[in-house]
Amino acid sequence: MLPALPDGEERELELESSEEGGAGEERRPERHGSTYHSLYGYRSCGLSLLDTNLPAEAETELRSFISRRLAKGALLEGMGNVASVELSIPEYKVGCYYCRFQQENLLEMATQESDISTPEYVVCFLGGSEKGLELFRLELDKYIQSLKIKPVLEQKTLETSVNPDLKSWFENALCPIQRVVQLFQEKLSFLLHAALSYTPVEVKNADERTEKDISRFLAAAGLQGLVQEGTMTSLSIAMTEEQHKSMIIDCSGPQPQLSNAGSNRFCEDWMQAFVNGAEGGNPFLFQQILENFKLKAIQDINNLKRFIRQAEMNHYALFKCYLFLKNCGSGDILLKIVKVEHAEMAEARNVVTVLEEFMRETSGA
């Protein structure tokens, strides 16, 4: 995952120029094969198996691995880890996400009655490779949160309350982006544009899963956490005031219909990378493309900000800013982002104002 950027000048990633790299430079999709899960109860005396779809020998090997990790104090509550494990299954070596957690309703009881020992659990999801699952580690952490609010994890309620979520972890946690790509196809560029520009989106006539998938895609494709929080808040307000209406996605038909939607060449190029990847139908590939999409957007923002600092001192750099905005394919969004970030900086604000005028004149020519 891309790291959150610190504040100040050090926020800028030390990246190659915008002209290098691009939407086509994606890694080859990995094969994820079969998927597995195991759920354990955990007390000081050790692990007790509650549910698994692993063969007996492989489950014993996995339990031994988890026990060693617990003994080393390597499992923090609610924060998952990813590793490669070698098990007696056809894939032999697979990626393993494992997380220790306490159930929220039982945790509340334990705080009220200190003599109650709160049971803990360890869940393991296995499939793909370590590198592949690492791309989804934060998403899997969120998925664990949904398990924490389920009814008491007793055998009598396990099958109806928790087992379906364990069985479908791969589809529920890893495949939403893939499903959105397959649903929107060429219209995906509008979603990418909305995510980058922080444009409000309203989904109509969609089933619950599709609505959640779209919401997750927009959140995953946006730059929240990668640019200053105040910038995103101000940008959201600016976009809402500018448009006075949300982008509407109507899912009543076989293909979603969009209104009040915008796009640009940058988003169209990356849409093509997603659509090309859809042939393989691999969620790890889609997640990697999405990370590269955001990385390239951050590259372009950092480059533009550097050019603006230079343009405060000489006119040639101002022309360089203009050429960059014209050629990057996403000048409409980048200019809005830097305008918000430089709102309180007089010299930089003047540069942005001139650039806006240049862009208006050339777009109307």
Short mmCIF file of C-alpha atoms in Angstrom, two decimals:
data_model
loop_
_atom_site.label_atom_id
_atom_site.label_comp_id
_atom_site.label_asym_id
_atom_site.label_seq_id
_atom_site.Cartn_x
_atom_site.Cartn_y
_atom_site.Cartn_z
CA MET A 1 0.00 0.00 0.00
CA LEU A 2 1.10 3.58 -0.50
CA PRO A 3 2.25 5.16 2.77
CA ALA A 4 0.57 8.22 4.21
CA LEU A 5 2.62 11.30 3.49
CA PRO A 6 3.96 13.48 6.33
CA ASP A 7 3.19 17.19 6.50
CA GLY A 8 5.39 19.96 5.16
CA GLU A 9 7.87 20.01 2.32
CA GLU A 10 8.94 16.46 3.17
CA ARG A 11 5.51 15.25 2.07
CA GLU A 12 6.57 15.00 -1.55
CA LEU A 13 7.53 11.57 -2.72
CA GLU A 14 10.91 11.31 -4.35
CA LEU A 15 9.64 9.99 -7.64
CA GLU A 16 10.65 10.03 -11.26
CA SER A 17 9.21 12.70 -13.54
CA SER A 18 5.67 12.41 -14.86
CA GLU A 19 6.91 11.54 -18.32
CA GLU A 20 8.38 8.24 -17.09
CA GLY A 21 6.22 5.22 -16.34
CA GLY A 22 2.55 4.97 -17.12
CA ALA A 23 -0.65 3.02 -17.09
CA GLY A 24 0.77 0.17 -19.15
CA GLU A 25 3.52 -0.77 -16.71
CA GLU A 26 1.66 -3.38 -14.67
CA ARG A 27 2.98 -6.61 -13.24
CA ARG A 28 1.76 -9.95 -14.53
CA PRO A 29 -1.23 -11.37 -12.64
CA GLU A 30 -0.51 -14.08 -10.12
CA ARG A 31 -2.59 -17.21 -9.78
CA HIS A 32 -4.48 -17.30 -6.52
CA GLY A 33 -5.66 -20.94 -6.75
CA SER A 34 -7.84 -22.26 -3.94
CA THR A 35 -8.65 -20.26 -0.84
CA TYR A 36 -8.79 -21.47 2.75
CA HIS A 37 -9.67 -20.25 6.22
CA SER A 38 -9.23 -21.27 9.83
CA LEU A 39 -10.75 -19.83 13.00
CA TYR A 40 -9.28 -20.59 16.42
CA GLY A 41 -10.30 -19.83 19.96
CA TYR A 42 -7.29 -18.55 21.91
CA ARG A 43 -6.58 -18.73 25.62
CA SER A 44 -3.36 -18.94 27.58
CA CYS A 45 -3.48 -22.73 27.27
CA GLY A 46 -3.30 -22.52 23.49
CA LEU A 47 -5.41 -22.65 20.34
CA SER A 48 -8.62 -24.59 19.84
CA LEU A 49 -9.97 -25.12 16.33
CA LEU A 50 -13.45 -23.70 15.73
CA ASP A 51 -13.75 -23.86 11.96
CA THR A 52 -11.59 -24.59 8.91
CA ASN A 53 -11.71 -25.91 5.36
CA LEU A 54 -8.07 -27.03 5.40
CA PRO A 55 -7.13 -30.71 5.29
CA ALA A 56 -6.25 -32.06 8.75
CA GLU A 57 -2.49 -32.22 8.19
CA ALA A 58 -2.33 -28.72 6.73
CA GLU A 59 -4.43 -27.34 9.59
CA THR A 60 -2.03 -28.85 12.13
CA GLU A 61 0.88 -27.19 10.32
CA LEU A 62 -0.91 -23.86 10.26
CA ARG A 63 -1.79 -24.08 13.96
CA SER A 64 1.86 -24.74 14.76
CA PHE A 65 2.87 -21.64 12.78
CA ILE A 66 0.28 -19.44 14.54
CA SER A 67 1.26 -20.80 17.96
CA ARG A 68 4.88 -19.83 17.36
CA ARG A 69 3.82 -16.34 16.34
CA LEU A 70 1.68 -15.99 19.45
CA ALA A 71 4.54 -17.17 21.67
CA LYS A 72 6.72 -14.41 20.22
CA GLY A 73 4.05 -11.79 20.92
CA ALA A 74 3.81 -11.00 17.22
CA LEU A 75 -0.01 -10.75 17.04
CA LEU A 76 -1.48 -7.42 18.13
CA GLU A 77 -5.23 -7.35 18.66
CA GLY A 78 -7.11 -6.19 15.55
CA MET A 79 -3.98 -5.70 13.42
CA GLY A 80 -3.41 -8.43 10.85
CA ASN A 81 -0.13 -9.77 9.53
CA VAL A 82 0.73 -11.40 6.21
CA ALA A 83 3.30 -14.16 5.65
CA SER A 84 4.07 -17.11 3.40
CA VAL A 85 3.36 -20.52 4.89
CA GLU A 86 4.25 -23.97 3.61
CA LEU A 87 1.40 -26.42 4.08
CA SER A 88 0.43 -29.88 2.88
CA ILE A 89 -1.97 -28.61 0.23
CA PRO A 90 -1.73 -28.57 -3.60
CA GLU A 91 -0.44 -24.97 -3.61
CA TYR A 92 2.24 -25.93 -1.04
CA LYS A 93 3.26 -22.32 -0.31
CA VAL A 94 0.50 -19.74 0.04
CA GLY A 95 -0.02 -16.26 1.40
CA CYS A 96 -1.55 -16.22 4.87
CA TYR A 97 -3.29 -13.29 6.53
CA TYR A 98 -3.72 -13.88 10.26
CA CYS A 99 -5.27 -11.66 12.91
CA ARG A 100 -6.03 -11.94 16.61
CA PHE A 101 -9.20 -10.28 17.86
CA GLN A 102 -11.65 -10.06 20.74
CA GLN A 103 -15.38 -9.97 20.27
CA GLU A 104 -16.78 -6.52 20.99
CA ASN A 105 -19.88 -7.52 22.95
CA LEU A 106 -17.85 -9.86 25.16
CA LEU A 107 -15.18 -7.21 25.64
CA GLU A 108 -17.82 -4.84 27.02
CA MET A 109 -18.98 -7.52 29.48
CA ALA A 110 -15.41 -8.12 30.59
CA THR A 111 -14.85 -4.45 31.37
CA GLN A 112 -18.01 -4.39 33.48
CA GLU A 113 -17.15 -7.60 35.35
CA SER A 114 -13.40 -7.79 35.83
CA ASP A 115 -13.48 -11.44 36.87
CA ILE A 116 -14.67 -12.52 33.42
CA SER A 117 -11.89 -13.75 31.18
CA THR A 118 -12.50 -12.40 27.69
CA PRO A 119 -12.07 -15.08 25.02
CA GLU A 120 -9.92 -14.22 22.07
CA TYR A 121 -9.81 -15.55 18.55
CA VAL A 122 -7.33 -15.91 15.71
CA VAL A 123 -8.58 -15.98 12.15
CA CYS A 124 -6.45 -17.06 9.17
CA PHE A 125 -7.21 -16.45 5.51
CA LEU A 126 -5.03 -18.28 2.97
CA GLY A 127 -4.78 -17.78 -0.78
CA GLY A 128 -2.56 -16.27 -3.44
CA SER A 129 0.90 -15.13 -2.38
CA GLU A 130 2.29 -13.09 0.49
CA LYS A 131 2.84 -10.17 -1.89
CA GLY A 132 -0.70 -10.42 -3.19
CA LEU A 133 -2.38 -10.51 0.23
CA GLU A 134 -0.19 -7.65 1.48
CA LEU A 135 -1.96 -5.42 -1.04
CA PHE A 136 -5.23 -6.16 0.79
CA ARG A 137 -3.99 -6.20 4.38
CA LEU A 138 -5.89 -3.06 5.43
CA GLU A 139 -9.04 -4.28 3.69
CA LEU A 140 -8.79 -7.58 5.54
CA ASP A 141 -8.34 -5.71 8.83
CA LYS A 142 -11.64 -3.98 8.09
CA TYR A 143 -13.22 -7.33 7.28
CA ILE A 144 -12.19 -8.62 10.70
CA GLN A 145 -14.07 -5.71 12.26
CA SER A 146 -17.27 -7.11 10.78
CA LEU A 147 -16.59 -10.46 12.46
CA LYS A 148 -16.09 -8.78 15.83
CA ILE A 149 -19.71 -7.62 15.97
CA LYS A 150 -21.21 -11.01 15.14
CA PRO A 151 -23.10 -13.02 17.80
CA VAL A 152 -21.15 -15.03 20.37
CA LEU A 153 -18.74 -17.39 18.65
CA GLU A 154 -20.11 -20.62 20.04
CA GLN A 155 -20.43 -23.80 18.01
CA LYS A 156 -24.23 -23.56 17.99
CA THR A 157 -24.16 -20.13 16.33
CA LEU A 158 -20.94 -20.52 14.35
CA GLU A 159 -22.49 -22.10 11.28
CA THR A 160 -25.21 -19.47 10.88
CA SER A 161 -23.41 -16.30 12.03
CA VAL A 162 -19.72 -16.54 11.20
CA ASN A 163 -19.02 -19.50 8.94
CA PRO A 164 -20.53 -17.87 5.80
CA ASP A 165 -18.22 -14.85 6.26
CA LEU A 166 -15.22 -17.12 6.69
CA LYS A 167 -16.04 -19.12 3.58
CA SER A 168 -16.60 -16.02 1.43
CA TRP A 169 -13.69 -13.90 2.70
CA PHE A 170 -11.99 -13.85 -0.71
CA GLU A 171 -15.07 -12.76 -2.62
CA ASN A 172 -16.19 -10.21 0.00
CA ALA A 173 -12.86 -8.60 0.87
CA LEU A 174 -10.74 -8.95 -2.27
CA CYS A 175 -13.11 -8.92 -5.25
CA PRO A 176 -15.16 -5.67 -5.04
CA ILE A 177 -12.74 -3.72 -7.28
CA GLN A 178 -12.79 -6.53 -9.84
CA ARG A 179 -16.61 -6.57 -9.84
CA VAL A 180 -16.77 -2.79 -10.36
CA VAL A 181 -14.35 -2.99 -13.30
CA GLN A 182 -16.41 -5.74 -14.90
CA LEU A 183 -19.65 -3.82 -14.33
CA PHE A 184 -18.53 -0.40 -15.60
CA GLN A 185 -16.03 -1.36 -18.32
CA GLU A 186 -15.25 1.80 -20.38
CA LYS A 187 -17.39 3.92 -18.05
CA LEU A 188 -14.85 3.27 -15.29
CA SER A 189 -13.00 6.46 -16.31
CA PHE A 190 -15.88 8.49 -14.83
CA LEU A 191 -15.52 6.70 -11.49
CA LEU A 192 -11.76 7.28 -11.47
CA HIS A 193 -12.31 10.98 -12.21
CA ALA A 194 -14.89 11.30 -9.44
CA ALA A 195 -12.56 9.61 -6.95
CA LEU A 196 -9.56 11.83 -7.80
CA SER A 197 -11.60 15.05 -7.82
CA TYR A 198 -13.56 14.17 -4.68
CA THR A 199 -16.81 14.64 -6.56
CA PRO A 200 -19.87 13.49 -4.58
CA VAL A 201 -21.50 10.36 -6.01
CA GLU A 202 -25.06 9.12 -5.59
CA VAL A 203 -25.93 5.51 -6.44
CA LYS A 204 -29.53 4.65 -7.32
CA ASN A 205 -31.41 1.37 -7.90
CA ALA A 206 -28.46 -0.85 -6.95
CA ASP A 207 -28.50 -3.96 -4.79
CA GLU A 208 -26.66 -3.74 -1.48
CA ARG A 209 -23.50 -5.49 -2.65
CA THR A 210 -23.15 -3.37 -5.79
CA GLU A 211 -23.64 -0.15 -3.82
CA LYS A 212 -20.99 -1.21 -1.31
CA ASP A 213 -18.63 -2.23 -4.13
CA ILE A 214 -18.93 1.18 -5.80
CA SER A 215 -18.44 3.01 -2.51
CA ARG A 216 -15.35 0.96 -1.75
CA PHE A 217 -13.92 1.54 -5.22
CA LEU A 218 -14.34 5.30 -4.89
CA ALA A 219 -12.66 5.26 -1.49
CA ALA A 220 -9.82 3.03 -2.69
CA ALA A 221 -9.17 5.11 -5.82
CA GLY A 222 -9.18 8.45 -3.99
CA LEU A 223 -6.18 10.18 -2.46
CA GLN A 224 -7.43 10.27 1.11
CA GLY A 225 -4.43 9.81 3.40
CA LEU A 226 -2.02 10.66 0.58
CA VAL A 227 -2.62 14.41 0.55
CA GLN A 228 -3.40 16.65 3.50
CA GLU A 229 -6.79 15.99 5.07
CA GLY A 230 -7.66 19.69 4.99
CA THR A 231 -6.97 19.72 1.26
CA MET A 232 -9.43 16.91 0.59
CA THR A 233 -12.09 18.55 2.78
CA SER A 234 -11.69 21.90 1.01
CA LEU A 235 -11.65 20.19 -2.37
CA SER A 236 -14.85 18.33 -1.55
CA ILE A 237 -16.55 21.60 -0.60
CA ALA A 238 -15.25 23.32 -3.72
CA MET A 239 -16.42 20.50 -6.01
CA THR A 240 -19.87 20.45 -4.39
CA GLU A 241 -20.26 24.23 -4.74
CA GLU A 242 -18.97 24.16 -8.31
CA GLN A 243 -21.28 21.43 -9.53
CA HIS A 244 -24.27 21.92 -7.23
CA LYS A 245 -25.12 18.28 -7.85
CA SER A 246 -23.63 14.83 -7.46
CA MET A 247 -22.62 12.42 -10.16
CA ILE A 248 -25.57 10.03 -10.46
CA ILE A 249 -25.11 6.30 -11.10
CA ASP A 250 -28.33 4.51 -12.02
CA CYS A 251 -28.00 0.72 -11.78
CA SER A 252 -31.57 -0.16 -12.78
CA GLY A 253 -30.46 -1.63 -16.13
CA PRO A 254 -27.87 -4.23 -17.14
CA GLN A 255 -25.28 -1.44 -17.58
CA PRO A 256 -24.99 1.52 -15.17
CA GLN A 257 -26.15 4.85 -16.57
CA LEU A 258 -24.22 7.95 -15.47
CA SER A 259 -25.20 11.60 -15.42
CA ASN A 260 -23.29 14.74 -14.34
CA ALA A 261 -20.10 12.73 -14.93
CA GLY A 262 -16.67 14.04 -15.89
CA SER A 263 -13.50 12.46 -17.19
CA ASN A 264 -10.08 13.34 -18.63
CA ARG A 265 -7.33 11.70 -20.67
CA PHE A 266 -5.47 10.53 -17.56
CA CYS A 267 -8.50 8.61 -16.26
CA GLU A 268 -9.32 7.24 -19.71
CA ASP A 269 -5.80 5.85 -20.09
CA TRP A 270 -5.98 4.14 -16.71
CA MET A 271 -9.49 2.87 -17.42
CA GLN A 272 -7.99 1.03 -20.37
CA ALA A 273 -5.41 -0.58 -18.09
CA PHE A 274 -8.21 -1.87 -15.85
CA VAL A 275 -10.31 -3.11 -18.77
CA ASN A 276 -7.32 -4.90 -20.29
CA GLY A 277 -6.68 -6.56 -16.93
CA ALA A 278 -10.28 -7.76 -16.75
CA GLU A 279 -9.48 -10.56 -19.20
CA GLY A 280 -7.51 -12.37 -16.50
CA GLY A 281 -10.08 -11.67 -13.79
CA ASN A 282 -7.51 -11.52 -10.98
CA PRO A 283 -8.21 -9.25 -7.95
CA PHE A 284 -4.50 -8.97 -7.12
CA LEU A 285 -3.82 -7.44 -10.53
CA PHE A 286 -6.67 -4.94 -10.17
CA GLN A 287 -5.42 -3.85 -6.76
CA GLN A 288 -1.90 -3.37 -8.14
CA ILE A 289 -3.22 -1.28 -11.04
CA LEU A 290 -5.19 0.83 -8.57
CA GLU A 291 -2.10 1.44 -6.42
CA ASN A 292 -0.12 2.43 -9.54
CA PHE A 293 -2.93 4.77 -10.59
CA LYS A 294 -2.76 6.61 -7.27
CA LEU A 295 1.03 6.64 -7.29
CA LYS A 296 1.05 8.29 -10.72
CA ALA A 297 -1.49 10.89 -9.55
CA ILE A 298 0.72 11.74 -6.58
CA GLN A 299 3.74 11.96 -8.89
CA ASP A 300 1.93 14.49 -11.05
CA ILE A 301 0.78 16.55 -8.06
CA ASN A 302 4.31 16.69 -6.67
CA ASN A 303 5.76 17.65 -10.05
CA LEU A 304 3.22 20.45 -10.50
CA LYS A 305 3.89 21.79 -7.00
CA ARG A 306 7.61 21.81 -7.71
CA PHE A 307 7.04 23.72 -10.97
CA ILE A 308 4.83 26.23 -9.15
CA ARG A 309 7.58 26.92 -6.59
CA GLN A 310 9.99 27.53 -9.47
CA ALA A 311 7.45 29.73 -11.26
CA GLU A 312 7.32 32.07 -8.29
CA MET A 313 10.81 33.19 -9.31
CA ASN A 314 10.94 33.03 -13.13
CA HIS A 315 8.56 33.19 -16.05
CA TYR A 316 10.05 30.29 -17.97
CA ALA A 317 9.03 27.95 -15.13
CA LEU A 318 5.51 29.37 -15.37
CA PHE A 319 5.38 28.28 -19.01
CA LYS A 320 6.74 24.89 -17.91
CA CYS A 321 3.81 24.61 -15.48
CA TYR A 322 1.40 25.37 -18.28
CA LEU A 323 2.92 22.75 -20.61
CA PHE A 324 2.82 20.18 -17.83
CA LEU A 325 -0.87 20.82 -17.16
CA LYS A 326 -1.66 20.57 -20.87
CA ASN A 327 0.22 17.31 -21.37
CA CYS A 328 -0.36 15.32 -18.17
CA GLY A 329 -3.97 14.48 -19.05
CA SER A 330 -5.30 15.44 -15.63
CA GLY A 331 -4.73 19.19 -15.51
CA ASP A 332 -8.33 19.92 -14.53
CA ILE A 333 -8.01 17.97 -11.27
CA LEU A 334 -4.40 18.86 -10.47
CA LEU A 335 -5.07 22.58 -10.77
CA LYS A 336 -7.99 22.33 -8.33
CA ILE A 337 -5.90 20.40 -5.81
CA VAL A 338 -2.95 22.83 -5.85
CA LYS A 339 -5.33 25.80 -5.78
CA VAL A 340 -6.79 24.53 -2.52
CA GLU A 341 -3.36 23.71 -1.04
CA HIS A 342 -1.91 27.13 -1.96
CA ALA A 343 -4.92 29.20 -0.97
CA GLU A 344 -3.03 30.87 1.91
CA MET A 345 0.26 31.35 0.02
CA ALA A 346 0.13 34.66 -1.89
CA GLU A 347 2.89 34.11 -4.48
CA ALA A 348 1.87 30.53 -5.27
CA ARG A 349 -1.78 31.60 -5.42
CA ASN A 350 -0.88 34.21 -8.03
CA VAL A 351 0.87 31.56 -10.13
CA VAL A 352 -2.19 29.30 -9.93
CA THR A 353 -4.45 32.20 -10.95
CA VAL A 354 -2.34 32.82 -14.05
CA LEU A 355 -2.37 29.11 -14.89
CA GLU A 356 -6.15 29.01 -14.58
CA GLU A 357 -6.39 31.89 -17.04
CA PHE A 358 -4.03 30.16 -19.47
CA MET A 359 -6.06 26.94 -19.28
CA ARG A 360 -9.36 28.78 -19.84
CA GLU A 361 -8.02 30.62 -22.86
CA THR A 362 -6.63 27.52 -24.52
CA SER A 363 -9.67 25.37 -23.79
CA GLY A 364 -11.91 28.00 -25.36
CA ALA A 365 -9.68 28.49 -28.38
#
